[in-house]
């Protein structure tokens, strides 16, 4: 944990990172994306799911794929897919206490919308611990893992990558932060290192750009905070 000494900025992905994957909050977003694609293209849900995952894999987000290949405007998409029930999340005071102990600034960096991030963080009871939210609009609609998204994050926040740490649930989204000099932490579902998603999303979880792996974000952040303040 001594490698985190000197970190002044703590960057957290939102979905399946700040909250546990088993809460199934993002499953609601995933379903809404599928429904949006089905309605837009007038195809059945099964076919829409294939398009959704194809775009997600090739472009980083389904939205980016729809913009590039279908010319859609992002506002309606973002509003529709994030119109979900955030009440499935329980307040997490232990996570809040852990974040409180981290020295320096804290950010949410998400491929989702600011509104979704605000509602999620508020539901968890951790919104007041974050200095800002860098969402897909802030990134010029270029999602992680595009290098340009990280460059914009650094430019807009003034974060020094060499003094930053990033927490993510997708290994591929840690490659650029590691290359920039950030400490990198992969957050996997609680109680298991098996991530129940497409195999391509897991590629790289044992690569050098993944420095730490944890299935307990709160416990990990608590340990880090103790180490950097020791």
Tab-separated table of C-alpha atoms in Angstrom, residues 51-225:
chain	number	residue	atom	x	y	z
A	51	UNK	CA	-26.179	-4.617	-31.941
A	52	UNK	CA	-25.790	-3.134	-28.468
A	53	UNK	CA	-22.920	-5.427	-27.506
A	54	UNK	CA	-21.234	-5.057	-30.896
A	55	UNK	CA	-21.225	-1.267	-30.595
A	56	UNK	CA	-20.107	-1.459	-26.978
A	57	UNK	CA	-17.155	-3.641	-27.874
A	58	UNK	CA	-16.074	-1.669	-30.914
A	59	UNK	CA	-16.750	1.890	-29.736
A	60	UNK	CA	-16.506	1.734	-25.942
A	61	UNK	CA	-20.189	2.588	-25.465
A	62	UNK	CA	-23.353	1.751	-27.353
A	63	UNK	CA	-24.016	5.493	-27.553
A	64	UNK	CA	-20.787	6.108	-29.432
A	65	UNK	CA	-21.665	3.359	-31.892
A	66	UNK	CA	-25.139	4.778	-32.466
A	67	UNK	CA	-23.677	8.233	-33.021
A	68	UNK	CA	-21.058	6.996	-35.464
A	69	UNK	CA	-23.235	4.580	-37.421
A	70	UNK	CA	-26.750	5.956	-36.969
A	71	UNK	CA	-26.133	9.659	-36.437
A	72	UNK	CA	-28.256	9.936	-33.302
A	73	UNK	CA	-28.091	12.865	-30.893
A	74	UNK	CA	-26.924	11.917	-27.403
A	75	UNK	CA	-29.357	13.780	-25.141
A	76	UNK	CA	-32.429	11.611	-25.648
A	77	UNK	CA	-30.341	8.450	-25.356
A	78	UNK	CA	-28.705	9.505	-22.091
A	79	UNK	CA	-32.001	10.605	-20.575
A	80	UNK	CA	-33.763	7.400	-21.598
A	81	UNK	CA	-31.181	4.829	-20.530
A	82	UNK	CA	-30.542	6.437	-17.135
A	83	UNK	CA	-34.235	6.725	-16.245
A	84	UNK	CA	-33.966	3.889	-13.727
A	85	UNK	CA	-34.815	3.039	-10.127
A	86	UNK	CA	-31.821	4.102	-8.037
A	87	UNK	CA	-33.583	3.049	-4.837
A	88	UNK	CA	-32.190	-0.485	-5.236
A	89	UNK	CA	-28.953	0.941	-3.831
A	90	UNK	CA	-28.570	1.122	-0.073
A	91	UNK	CA	-26.661	3.927	1.644
A	92	UNK	CA	-23.055	2.913	2.277
A	93	UNK	CA	-21.761	4.850	5.290
A	94	UNK	CA	-18.694	2.604	5.564
A	95	UNK	CA	-17.625	3.549	2.055
A	96	UNK	CA	-18.282	7.189	2.899
A	97	UNK	CA	-16.060	6.937	5.967
A	98	UNK	CA	-13.304	5.323	3.900
A	99	UNK	CA	-13.485	8.039	1.241
A	100	UNK	CA	-13.413	10.699	3.946
A	101	UNK	CA	-10.053	9.383	5.142
A	102	UNK	CA	-8.396	9.662	1.727
A	103	UNK	CA	-6.276	12.812	1.495
A	104	UNK	CA	-6.647	15.008	-1.559
A	105	UNK	CA	-9.303	15.439	-4.231
A	106	UNK	CA	-11.767	12.781	-5.359
A	107	UNK	CA	-13.518	12.441	-8.704
A	108	UNK	CA	-16.089	10.252	-10.409
A	109	UNK	CA	-15.084	9.485	-14.003
A	110	UNK	CA	-17.931	7.734	-15.810
A	111	UNK	CA	-19.056	6.836	-19.310
A	112	UNK	CA	-22.575	7.565	-18.054
A	113	UNK	CA	-24.303	10.875	-17.502
A	114	UNK	CA	-23.706	13.401	-14.730
A	115	UNK	CA	-27.334	13.079	-13.616
A	116	UNK	CA	-26.979	9.315	-13.231
A	117	UNK	CA	-23.741	9.757	-11.290
A	118	UNK	CA	-25.277	12.399	-9.031
A	119	UNK	CA	-28.298	10.222	-8.251
A	120	UNK	CA	-26.151	7.148	-7.645
A	121	UNK	CA	-23.664	8.908	-5.378
A	122	UNK	CA	-26.478	10.598	-3.463
A	123	UNK	CA	-28.244	7.284	-2.954
A	124	UNK	CA	-25.007	5.782	-1.607
A	125	UNK	CA	-24.603	8.823	0.625
A	126	UNK	CA	-21.139	9.615	-0.732
A	127	UNK	CA	-21.847	12.523	-3.090
A	128	UNK	CA	-20.386	15.136	-0.750
A	129	UNK	CA	-17.008	13.379	-0.760
A	130	UNK	CA	-16.388	14.107	-4.446
A	131	UNK	CA	-14.963	17.316	-5.841
A	132	UNK	CA	-16.443	16.809	-9.289
A	133	UNK	CA	-17.976	14.386	-11.771
A	134	UNK	CA	-16.419	13.899	-15.192
A	135	UNK	CA	-19.114	12.322	-17.351
A	136	UNK	CA	-19.470	11.295	-20.974
A	137	UNK	CA	-20.486	14.830	-21.975
A	138	UNK	CA	-17.419	16.291	-20.239
A	139	UNK	CA	-15.372	13.832	-22.290
A	140	UNK	CA	-16.774	15.185	-25.544
A	141	UNK	CA	-18.839	11.992	-25.867
A	142	UNK	CA	-15.621	9.991	-26.252
A	143	UNK	CA	-15.833	7.105	-23.776
A	144	UNK	CA	-13.158	5.292	-21.862
A	145	UNK	CA	-10.917	3.578	-22.935
A	146	UNK	CA	-10.231	6.239	-25.617
A	147	UNK	CA	-7.032	8.111	-24.761
A	148	UNK	CA	-8.700	11.421	-25.601
A	149	UNK	CA	-11.185	10.976	-22.755
A	150	UNK	CA	-8.409	10.667	-20.186
A	151	UNK	CA	-6.502	13.585	-21.675
A	152	UNK	CA	-9.602	15.759	-21.356
A	153	UNK	CA	-10.072	14.593	-17.770
A	154	UNK	CA	-6.506	15.582	-16.895
A	155	UNK	CA	-6.833	18.922	-18.697
A	156	UNK	CA	-10.162	19.875	-17.118
A	157	UNK	CA	-9.378	18.756	-13.568
A	158	UNK	CA	-5.691	19.656	-13.402
A	159	UNK	CA	-4.932	16.214	-11.984
A	160	UNK	CA	-1.309	15.098	-12.161
A	161	UNK	CA	-1.412	11.460	-13.351
A	162	UNK	CA	1.786	10.663	-11.448
A	163	UNK	CA	-0.045	11.666	-8.269
A	164	UNK	CA	-3.344	9.948	-9.021
A	165	UNK	CA	-4.987	6.561	-8.576
A	166	UNK	CA	-7.851	5.116	-10.600
A	167	UNK	CA	-10.425	2.517	-9.598
A	168	UNK	CA	-12.282	0.676	-12.366
A	169	UNK	CA	-14.324	-2.492	-12.894
A	170	UNK	CA	-13.061	-3.009	-16.465
A	171	UNK	CA	-9.416	-3.899	-16.949
A	172	UNK	CA	-9.233	-2.353	-20.410
A	173	UNK	CA	-10.152	1.040	-18.954
A	174	UNK	CA	-7.010	0.974	-16.804
A	175	UNK	CA	-4.493	0.649	-19.641
A	176	UNK	CA	-4.326	4.376	-20.430
A	177	UNK	CA	-4.283	5.509	-16.774
A	178	UNK	CA	-1.383	3.137	-16.116
A	179	UNK	CA	0.465	4.451	-19.165
A	180	UNK	CA	-0.077	7.998	-17.879
A	181	UNK	CA	1.476	7.073	-14.552
A	182	UNK	CA	-1.578	6.514	-12.355
A	183	UNK	CA	-1.811	3.727	-9.790
A	184	UNK	CA	-4.508	1.339	-11.007
A	185	UNK	CA	-7.033	-0.765	-9.105
A	186	UNK	CA	-9.427	-3.262	-10.678
A	187	UNK	CA	-12.637	-3.709	-8.677
A	188	UNK	CA	-14.295	-7.100	-9.183
A	189	UNK	CA	-17.578	-8.477	-7.803
A	190	UNK	CA	-17.609	-9.201	-4.096
A	191	UNK	CA	-16.644	-12.690	-3.054
A	192	UNK	CA	-15.218	-13.714	-6.404
A	193	UNK	CA	-12.703	-12.796	-9.048
A	194	UNK	CA	-15.040	-14.123	-11.711
A	195	UNK	CA	-16.714	-11.256	-13.527
A	196	UNK	CA	-19.878	-12.509	-15.167
A	197	UNK	CA	-19.676	-10.567	-18.379
A	198	UNK	CA	-18.314	-11.138	-21.869
A	199	UNK	CA	-14.847	-12.673	-21.901
A	200	UNK	CA	-13.431	-9.828	-23.986
A	201	UNK	CA	-14.119	-7.407	-21.131
A	202	UNK	CA	-11.856	-9.436	-18.864
A	203	UNK	CA	-8.877	-9.505	-21.179
A	204	UNK	CA	-5.964	-7.825	-19.520
A	205	UNK	CA	-6.972	-8.348	-15.896
A	206	UNK	CA	-3.594	-10.023	-15.262
A	207	UNK	CA	-1.598	-7.534	-17.327
A	208	UNK	CA	0.878	-5.007	-15.867
A	209	UNK	CA	-1.580	-2.136	-16.250
A	210	UNK	CA	-3.686	-3.755	-13.502
A	211	UNK	CA	-1.593	-3.160	-10.391
A	212	UNK	CA	-4.139	-4.130	-7.746
A	213	UNK	CA	-7.314	-6.227	-7.733
A	214	UNK	CA	-9.932	-6.075	-4.996
A	215	UNK	CA	-13.420	-7.415	-4.435
A	216	UNK	CA	-13.918	-5.111	-1.430
A	217	UNK	CA	-13.675	-1.444	-2.394
A	218	UNK	CA	-14.414	-0.171	1.096
A	219	UNK	CA	-11.837	-2.410	2.722
A	220	UNK	CA	-9.240	-1.544	0.105
A	221	UNK	CA	-9.786	2.209	0.380
A	222	UNK	CA	-9.644	1.946	4.174
A	223	UNK	CA	-6.315	0.123	3.956
A	224	UNK	CA	-4.945	2.658	1.485
A	225	UNK	CA	-6.029	5.581	3.649
